Amino acid sequence: MEIIDGKRISEEIRQEIGAEVASMIDKDLRAPHLAAVIVGDDPASQTYVASKEKQAKGVGFTSTVYRMPADTSREELMGVIEFLNNDNDVDGFIVQLPLPAHIDEQEVLLSINPAKDVDGFHPENVGRMALGLPCYIPATPNGIMELLKRYQVETAGKSCVVLGRSHIVGSPVSILMSQKTTPGNATVTLCHSRTQNLKEVCREADILIAAIGQPRFVTADMVKEGAVVIDVGIHRVEDPSKKSGFRLVGDVDYDEVAKKASMITPVPGGVGPMTIASLLQNTLKAAKKQVYS
Ligand code: GUN
C-alpha cells in the first residue's frame, strides 16, 4: 500500500510556482496578486483565509485580504467585488464561503468577473469546465486530479465511484474523471443520499473518491481489494488521548481501508494541502494572462 502524500506534492507545486514567480520578477513583471474577501468571523473561514494569505506570500505573490464585519450589507460587499473586478493590479480573487445568511451566495458568485474567478465557482467557469474548455477548475477537484497525475494512477477505462454531489467537489470531480483526458477517461458513477446498494456500488470502484462529509463513512467492506482511495473529508473527532482533546479524520475509516487499498490519501496530509496549492496555480494562470497580454 502506498500513501498518496498531498503534503509533499503541494510543496512541490508551491516550489514550481515560486520559481515561475521569480522568473517573472527577473523579467521586470509584477508579482501575481491574489485577493480574498471574508465577511464575518467564522473561525474555520478565518483559518482558511489566513493559510491562503500565508501560502500566497510564501510563493512570492502579493496578497490582500478584505475583512468585513458580519453585518456587512449586500451593497457594501458588491462594492468591494466591483472594485476588485476592475482593479488591474489584482489578477484573481475569492469570496470566502459561507457568507452570512442575509447575503445571497449565488448572486455574489455571479457578480465575480469570470476572468478573475480563481475559485472556479462562477457559472461561466463551471460551464466551460463541463465542456472541456479553458477555465479555472475549483481547487479541490483540481487537487485530486493533480494527485492522480503525479502518482501516475491509471484511470483510463477504470471504474471510478464518487461519493457526494456537492458543487464544490463531487459534481466537478465526476465530470473531470469522465472527460477524454489524462487523468480521466474513467467510467464514473456519482453516488448520493438516494443511491441504492451503495456498498455494492462502491465495491466495484477501482478509484473511490469520498466527498460525502461524514466521518469514517467508508468502511473496509465497501472497498475493493487494490482500489485507489481518495479521501476529501476532514472532521474533528473527540480523542481524550490527544492534548487538544480531538483528532482529525476523513470520510474514510483509514486504518481499516488502508489494509485493502493499493493507494490512499491520509487525513490530514492528503487532499487538504492540495487545495491551496491549486488556488495558487489558478492565480498564477490568471496573472500570466494579465501580465503577458
Ligand atoms: N469555503 C470552503 N472552501 C472554500 C473554497 O475553496 N473557496 C471559497 N471561496 N470558500 C470556501
Tab-separated table of C-alpha atoms and ligand atoms in Angstrom:
chain	number	residue	atom	x	y	z
A	1	MET	CA	0.000	0.000	0.000
A	2	GLU	CA	1.303	3.421	-0.978
A	3	ILE	CA	0.324	6.608	0.815
A	4	ILE	CA	-0.517	9.477	-1.542
A	5	ASP	CA	1.385	12.305	0.092
A	6	GLY	CA	-0.523	15.505	-0.617
A	7	LYS	CA	1.687	17.499	1.703
A	8	ARG	CA	4.788	16.615	-0.324
A	9	ILE	CA	3.084	17.179	-3.696
A	10	SER	CA	1.643	20.514	-2.584
A	11	GLU	CA	5.148	21.624	-1.510
A	12	GLU	CA	6.444	20.543	-4.929
A	13	ILE	CA	3.738	22.616	-6.645
A	14	ARG	CA	4.452	25.644	-4.479
A	15	GLN	CA	8.146	25.376	-5.372
A	16	GLU	CA	7.261	25.255	-9.073
A	17	ILE	CA	5.042	28.323	-8.674
A	18	GLY	CA	7.737	30.140	-6.660
A	19	ALA	CA	10.261	29.510	-9.452
A	20	GLU	CA	7.842	30.904	-12.058
A	21	VAL	CA	7.183	33.989	-9.943
A	22	ALA	CA	10.945	34.533	-9.582
A	23	SER	CA	11.362	34.384	-13.361
A	24	MET	CA	8.506	36.873	-13.825
A	25	ILE	CA	10.213	39.274	-11.408
A	26	ASP	CA	13.503	38.778	-13.318
A	27	LYS	CA	11.665	39.990	-16.423
A	28	ASP	CA	10.516	43.098	-14.517
A	29	LEU	CA	6.932	41.857	-14.447
A	30	ARG	CA	4.962	42.399	-11.279
A	31	ALA	CA	4.200	39.529	-8.871
A	32	PRO	CA	0.825	37.761	-9.210
A	33	HIS	CA	-1.778	39.277	-6.889
A	34	LEU	CA	-4.421	37.197	-5.106
A	35	ALA	CA	-7.119	38.955	-3.081
A	36	ALA	CA	-9.579	37.359	-0.675
A	37	VAL	CA	-12.794	38.750	0.761
A	38	ILE	CA	-14.098	37.408	4.044
A	39	VAL	CA	-17.334	38.504	5.658
A	40	GLY	CA	-17.942	37.756	9.336
A	41	ASP	CA	-15.838	35.867	11.842
A	42	ASP	CA	-16.460	32.178	11.236
A	43	PRO	CA	-13.336	30.618	12.833
A	44	ALA	CA	-12.834	27.933	10.131
A	45	SER	CA	-13.083	30.567	7.373
A	46	GLN	CA	-10.651	32.839	9.229
A	47	THR	CA	-8.159	29.954	9.426
A	48	TYR	CA	-8.563	29.077	5.728
A	49	VAL	CA	-8.086	32.670	4.615
A	50	ALA	CA	-5.059	33.137	6.873
A	51	SER	CA	-3.473	29.986	5.327
A	52	LYS	CA	-4.255	31.194	1.811
A	53	GLU	CA	-2.628	34.535	2.573
A	54	LYS	CA	0.454	32.935	4.147
A	55	GLN	CA	0.965	30.480	1.296
A	56	ALA	CA	0.363	33.125	-1.366
A	57	LYS	CA	3.077	35.277	0.191
A	58	GLY	CA	5.277	32.181	0.535
A	59	VAL	CA	5.406	31.737	-3.261
A	60	GLY	CA	6.089	35.436	-3.812
A	61	PHE	CA	2.558	36.599	-4.622
A	62	THR	CA	1.071	39.842	-3.434
A	63	SER	CA	-1.853	39.017	-1.156
A	64	THR	CA	-4.618	41.317	0.032
A	65	VAL	CA	-7.392	40.317	2.412
A	66	TYR	CA	-10.602	42.354	2.762
A	67	ARG	CA	-12.007	41.538	6.192
A	68	MET	CA	-15.591	42.751	6.528
A	69	PRO	CA	-17.919	42.547	9.555
A	70	ALA	CA	-20.787	40.034	9.738
A	71	ASP	CA	-23.370	42.800	9.317
A	72	THR	CA	-21.873	43.989	6.014
A	73	SER	CA	-24.689	44.821	3.616
A	74	ARG	CA	-25.121	43.182	0.220
A	75	GLU	CA	-24.373	46.579	-1.366
A	76	GLU	CA	-21.116	47.030	0.546
A	77	LEU	CA	-19.918	43.550	-0.465
A	78	MET	CA	-20.941	44.137	-4.082
A	79	GLY	CA	-18.975	47.394	-3.982
A	80	VAL	CA	-15.773	45.569	-2.975
A	81	ILE	CA	-16.330	42.913	-5.670
A	82	GLU	CA	-16.915	45.610	-8.273
A	83	PHE	CA	-13.676	47.291	-7.199
A	84	LEU	CA	-11.697	44.014	-7.436
A	85	ASN	CA	-13.291	43.135	-10.795
A	86	ASN	CA	-11.901	46.363	-12.221
A	87	ASP	CA	-8.586	46.678	-10.388
A	88	ASN	CA	-5.884	45.836	-12.933
A	89	ASP	CA	-3.418	45.151	-10.129
A	90	VAL	CA	-5.482	42.183	-8.890
A	91	ASP	CA	-5.202	39.026	-11.008
A	92	GLY	CA	-7.635	36.830	-9.123
A	93	PHE	CA	-9.790	36.911	-6.012
A	94	ILE	CA	-12.032	34.735	-3.941
A	95	VAL	CA	-15.009	35.443	-1.718
A	96	GLN	CA	-14.725	33.011	1.166
A	97	LEU	CA	-17.842	30.879	1.737
A	98	PRO	CA	-20.102	30.522	3.622
A	99	LEU	CA	-21.425	34.069	3.609
A	100	PRO	CA	-23.766	35.409	6.332
A	101	ALA	CA	-27.368	34.268	5.781
A	102	HIS	CA	-28.624	37.729	4.686
A	103	ILE	CA	-26.353	37.670	1.605
A	104	ASP	CA	-27.323	35.632	-1.469
A	105	GLU	CA	-24.329	33.429	-2.320
A	106	GLN	CA	-25.398	32.785	-5.920
A	107	GLU	CA	-25.788	36.476	-6.613
A	108	VAL	CA	-22.316	37.117	-5.210
A	109	LEU	CA	-20.677	34.332	-7.255
A	110	LEU	CA	-22.383	35.625	-10.401
A	111	SER	CA	-21.029	39.122	-9.812
A	112	ILE	CA	-17.367	37.984	-9.872
A	113	ASN	CA	-15.524	38.656	-13.131
A	114	PRO	CA	-15.074	35.092	-14.564
A	115	ALA	CA	-11.542	36.013	-15.704
A	116	LYS	CA	-10.605	36.641	-12.045
A	117	ASP	CA	-12.656	33.783	-10.567
A	118	VAL	CA	-9.718	31.678	-9.347
A	119	ASP	CA	-12.105	29.556	-7.226
A	120	GLY	CA	-13.830	28.462	-10.459
A	121	PHE	CA	-17.284	28.887	-8.889
A	122	HIS	CA	-18.807	31.293	-11.462
A	123	PRO	CA	-21.361	29.536	-13.719
A	124	GLU	CA	-19.288	30.567	-16.747
A	125	ASN	CA	-16.286	28.653	-15.409
A	126	VAL	CA	-18.459	25.701	-14.336
A	127	GLY	CA	-19.956	25.566	-17.845
A	128	ARG	CA	-16.577	25.843	-19.513
A	129	MET	CA	-15.233	23.056	-17.306
A	130	ALA	CA	-18.175	20.815	-18.228
A	131	LEU	CA	-17.443	21.451	-21.914
A	132	GLY	CA	-13.703	20.841	-21.507
A	133	LEU	CA	-12.876	24.456	-22.450
A	134	PRO	CA	-10.082	26.530	-20.855
A	135	CYS	CA	-11.301	27.632	-17.422
A	136	TYR	CA	-10.477	27.828	-13.729
A	137	ILE	CA	-11.127	24.439	-12.151
A	138	PRO	CA	-12.188	24.558	-8.469
A	139	ALA	CA	-9.351	23.922	-6.031
A	140	THR	CA	-10.306	20.572	-4.513
A	141	PRO	CA	-11.213	18.715	-7.735
A	142	ASN	CA	-8.106	20.170	-9.364
A	143	GLY	CA	-6.007	18.989	-6.401
A	144	ILE	CA	-7.413	15.466	-6.720
A	145	MET	CA	-6.624	15.346	-10.465
A	146	GLU	CA	-3.116	16.622	-9.760
A	147	LEU	CA	-2.518	13.867	-7.181
A	148	LEU	CA	-3.737	11.180	-9.617
A	149	LYS	CA	-1.498	12.654	-12.333
A	150	ARG	CA	1.639	12.961	-10.225
A	151	TYR	CA	1.220	9.459	-8.770
A	152	GLN	CA	0.599	8.185	-12.320
A	153	VAL	CA	-2.616	6.448	-11.301
A	154	GLU	CA	-4.080	4.622	-14.307
A	155	THR	CA	-7.609	5.981	-14.707
A	156	ALA	CA	-8.473	5.242	-18.371
A	157	GLY	CA	-11.185	2.621	-18.617
A	158	LYS	CA	-11.276	2.205	-14.829
A	159	SER	CA	-14.356	2.293	-12.702
A	160	CYS	CA	-14.473	5.490	-10.593
A	161	VAL	CA	-17.077	5.932	-7.888
A	162	VAL	CA	-17.581	9.415	-6.441
A	163	LEU	CA	-19.435	9.727	-3.133
A	164	GLY	CA	-21.178	13.088	-2.817
A	165	ARG	CA	-22.616	15.506	-5.393
A	166	SER	CA	-21.606	18.890	-3.963
A	167	HIS	CA	-20.997	21.751	-6.383
A	168	ILE	CA	-17.525	22.240	-4.903
A	169	VAL	CA	-16.177	18.662	-5.085
A	170	GLY	CA	-18.360	15.670	-6.047
A	171	SER	CA	-20.068	17.075	-9.121
A	172	PRO	CA	-16.960	18.681	-10.730
A	173	VAL	CA	-14.619	15.759	-9.975
A	174	SER	CA	-17.126	13.338	-11.538
A	175	ILE	CA	-17.143	15.495	-14.694
A	176	LEU	CA	-13.337	15.733	-14.817
A	177	MET	CA	-12.848	11.995	-14.304
A	178	SER	CA	-15.211	11.188	-17.172
A	179	GLN	CA	-13.587	13.574	-19.676
A	180	LYS	CA	-11.321	12.479	-22.505
A	181	THR	CA	-8.168	13.493	-20.648
A	182	THR	CA	-5.321	12.059	-18.589
A	183	PRO	CA	-6.171	11.565	-15.788
A	184	GLY	CA	-9.742	10.943	-16.852
A	185	ASN	CA	-11.403	8.565	-19.312
A	186	ALA	CA	-12.856	6.690	-16.340
A	187	THR	CA	-16.299	5.141	-16.156
A	188	VAL	CA	-17.828	7.310	-13.463
A	189	THR	CA	-20.662	6.628	-11.028
A	190	LEU	CA	-21.812	9.532	-8.846
A	191	CYS	CA	-23.425	8.355	-5.608
A	192	HIS	CA	-25.541	10.388	-3.183
A	193	SER	CA	-28.079	10.076	-0.388
A	194	ARG	CA	-30.627	8.355	-2.674
A	195	THR	CA	-28.234	5.788	-4.131
A	196	GLN	CA	-29.351	2.207	-3.625
A	197	ASN	CA	-26.971	-0.668	-2.843
A	198	LEU	CA	-24.247	1.816	-2.025
A	199	LYS	CA	-21.894	-0.779	-0.566
A	200	GLU	CA	-22.069	-2.934	-3.696
A	201	VAL	CA	-21.585	0.070	-5.989
A	202	CYS	CA	-18.526	1.220	-4.022
A	203	ARG	CA	-17.050	-2.283	-4.072
A	204	GLU	CA	-16.908	-2.066	-7.890
A	205	ALA	CA	-14.657	1.003	-7.758
A	206	ASP	CA	-11.058	0.892	-8.942
A	207	ILE	CA	-10.887	4.513	-7.816
A	208	LEU	CA	-13.078	5.621	-4.929
A	209	ILE	CA	-13.413	9.342	-4.189
A	210	ALA	CA	-15.137	10.077	-0.875
A	211	ALA	CA	-16.577	13.590	-0.555
A	212	ILE	CA	-19.657	12.871	1.496
A	213	GLY	CA	-18.957	14.924	4.611
A	214	GLN	CA	-19.424	12.162	7.184
A	215	PRO	CA	-16.607	10.996	9.431
A	216	ARG	CA	-15.290	7.473	8.624
A	217	PHE	CA	-18.309	6.725	6.421
A	218	VAL	CA	-16.358	4.479	4.045
A	219	THR	CA	-15.581	1.194	5.776
A	220	ALA	CA	-13.338	-1.645	4.562
A	221	ASP	CA	-16.301	-3.767	3.405
A	222	MET	CA	-17.154	-1.011	0.867
A	223	VAL	CA	-13.740	-1.127	-0.781
A	224	LYS	CA	-12.395	-3.422	-3.482
A	225	GLU	CA	-9.031	-5.081	-2.869
A	226	GLY	CA	-6.364	-2.920	-4.555
A	227	ALA	CA	-8.554	0.175	-5.024
A	228	VAL	CA	-7.144	3.715	-5.058
A	229	VAL	CA	-8.938	5.667	-2.322
A	230	ILE	CA	-9.126	9.470	-2.260
A	231	ASP	CA	-10.497	10.962	0.953
A	232	VAL	CA	-11.778	14.539	0.714
A	233	GLY	CA	-13.344	14.732	4.197
A	234	ILE	CA	-11.891	16.435	7.230
A	235	HIS	CA	-13.600	16.222	10.613
A	236	ARG	CA	-12.660	16.746	14.231
A	237	VAL	CA	-13.493	13.784	16.456
A	238	GLU	CA	-13.007	13.637	20.205
A	239	ASP	CA	-9.837	11.916	21.307
A	240	PRO	CA	-9.012	12.170	25.017
A	241	SER	CA	-5.532	10.731	24.342
A	242	LYS	CA	-4.610	13.951	22.488
A	243	LYS	CA	-3.566	17.114	24.288
A	244	SER	CA	-6.052	19.084	22.159
A	245	GLY	CA	-8.827	16.612	23.019
A	246	PHE	CA	-9.541	15.871	19.331
A	247	ARG	CA	-8.011	14.429	16.199
A	248	LEU	CA	-8.731	14.816	12.507
A	249	VAL	CA	-10.354	12.037	10.486
A	250	GLY	CA	-11.658	11.862	6.947
A	251	ASP	CA	-14.710	10.372	5.246
A	252	VAL	CA	-12.810	7.068	5.159
A	253	ASP	CA	-12.060	4.652	8.009
A	254	TYR	CA	-8.362	4.993	7.223
A	255	ASP	CA	-6.851	2.268	9.437
A	256	GLU	CA	-9.090	-0.487	8.066
A	257	VAL	CA	-9.389	0.728	4.460
A	258	ALA	CA	-5.608	1.206	4.130
A	259	LYS	CA	-5.200	-2.574	4.552
A	260	LYS	CA	-7.187	-3.167	1.339
A	261	ALA	CA	-6.263	-0.172	-0.808
A	262	SER	CA	-3.307	-0.069	-3.203
A	263	MET	CA	-3.038	3.703	-2.663
A	264	ILE	CA	-4.763	6.014	-0.218
A	265	THR	CA	-4.721	9.677	0.813
A	266	PRO	CA	-4.297	10.261	4.564
A	267	VAL	CA	-6.180	12.858	6.626
A	268	PRO	CA	-4.556	15.210	7.347
A	269	GLY	CA	-1.872	15.463	4.649
A	270	GLY	CA	-3.751	14.127	1.613
A	271	VAL	CA	-6.234	16.188	-0.400
A	272	GLY	CA	-6.345	19.091	2.117
A	273	PRO	CA	-2.935	20.647	1.396
A	274	MET	CA	-3.607	20.368	-2.351
A	275	THR	CA	-6.499	22.818	-2.321
A	276	ILE	CA	-4.491	25.963	-1.573
A	277	ALA	CA	-1.768	24.819	-3.996
A	278	SER	CA	-4.475	24.608	-6.692
A	279	LEU	CA	-5.749	28.081	-5.853
A	280	LEU	CA	-2.196	29.394	-6.261
A	281	GLN	CA	-1.903	27.567	-9.620
A	282	ASN	CA	-5.101	29.257	-10.801
A	283	THR	CA	-3.862	32.647	-9.626
A	284	LEU	CA	-0.558	32.215	-11.464
A	285	LYS	CA	-2.525	31.323	-14.601
A	286	ALA	CA	-4.661	34.462	-14.202
A	287	ALA	CA	-1.562	36.619	-13.643
A	288	LYS	CA	0.216	35.242	-16.708
A	289	LYS	CA	-2.805	36.086	-18.850
A	290	GLN	CA	-2.820	39.612	-17.487
A	291	VAL	CA	0.881	40.498	-17.482
A	292	TYR	CA	1.828	38.807	-20.759
A	293	SER	CA	-1.072	40.242	-22.723
B	1	GUN	N1	-15.153	27.635	1.765
B	1	GUN	C1	-14.711	26.358	1.871
B	1	GUN	N2	-13.923	26.044	0.827
B	1	GUN	C2	-13.858	27.135	0.046
B	1	GUN	C3	-13.188	27.437	-1.170
B	1	GUN	O1	-12.489	26.609	-1.772
B	1	GUN	N3	-13.371	28.692	-1.655
B	1	GUN	C4	-14.144	29.617	-1.029
B	1	GUN	N4	-14.281	30.806	-1.597
B	1	GUN	N5	-14.789	29.364	0.100
B	1	GUN	C5	-14.640	28.141	0.626
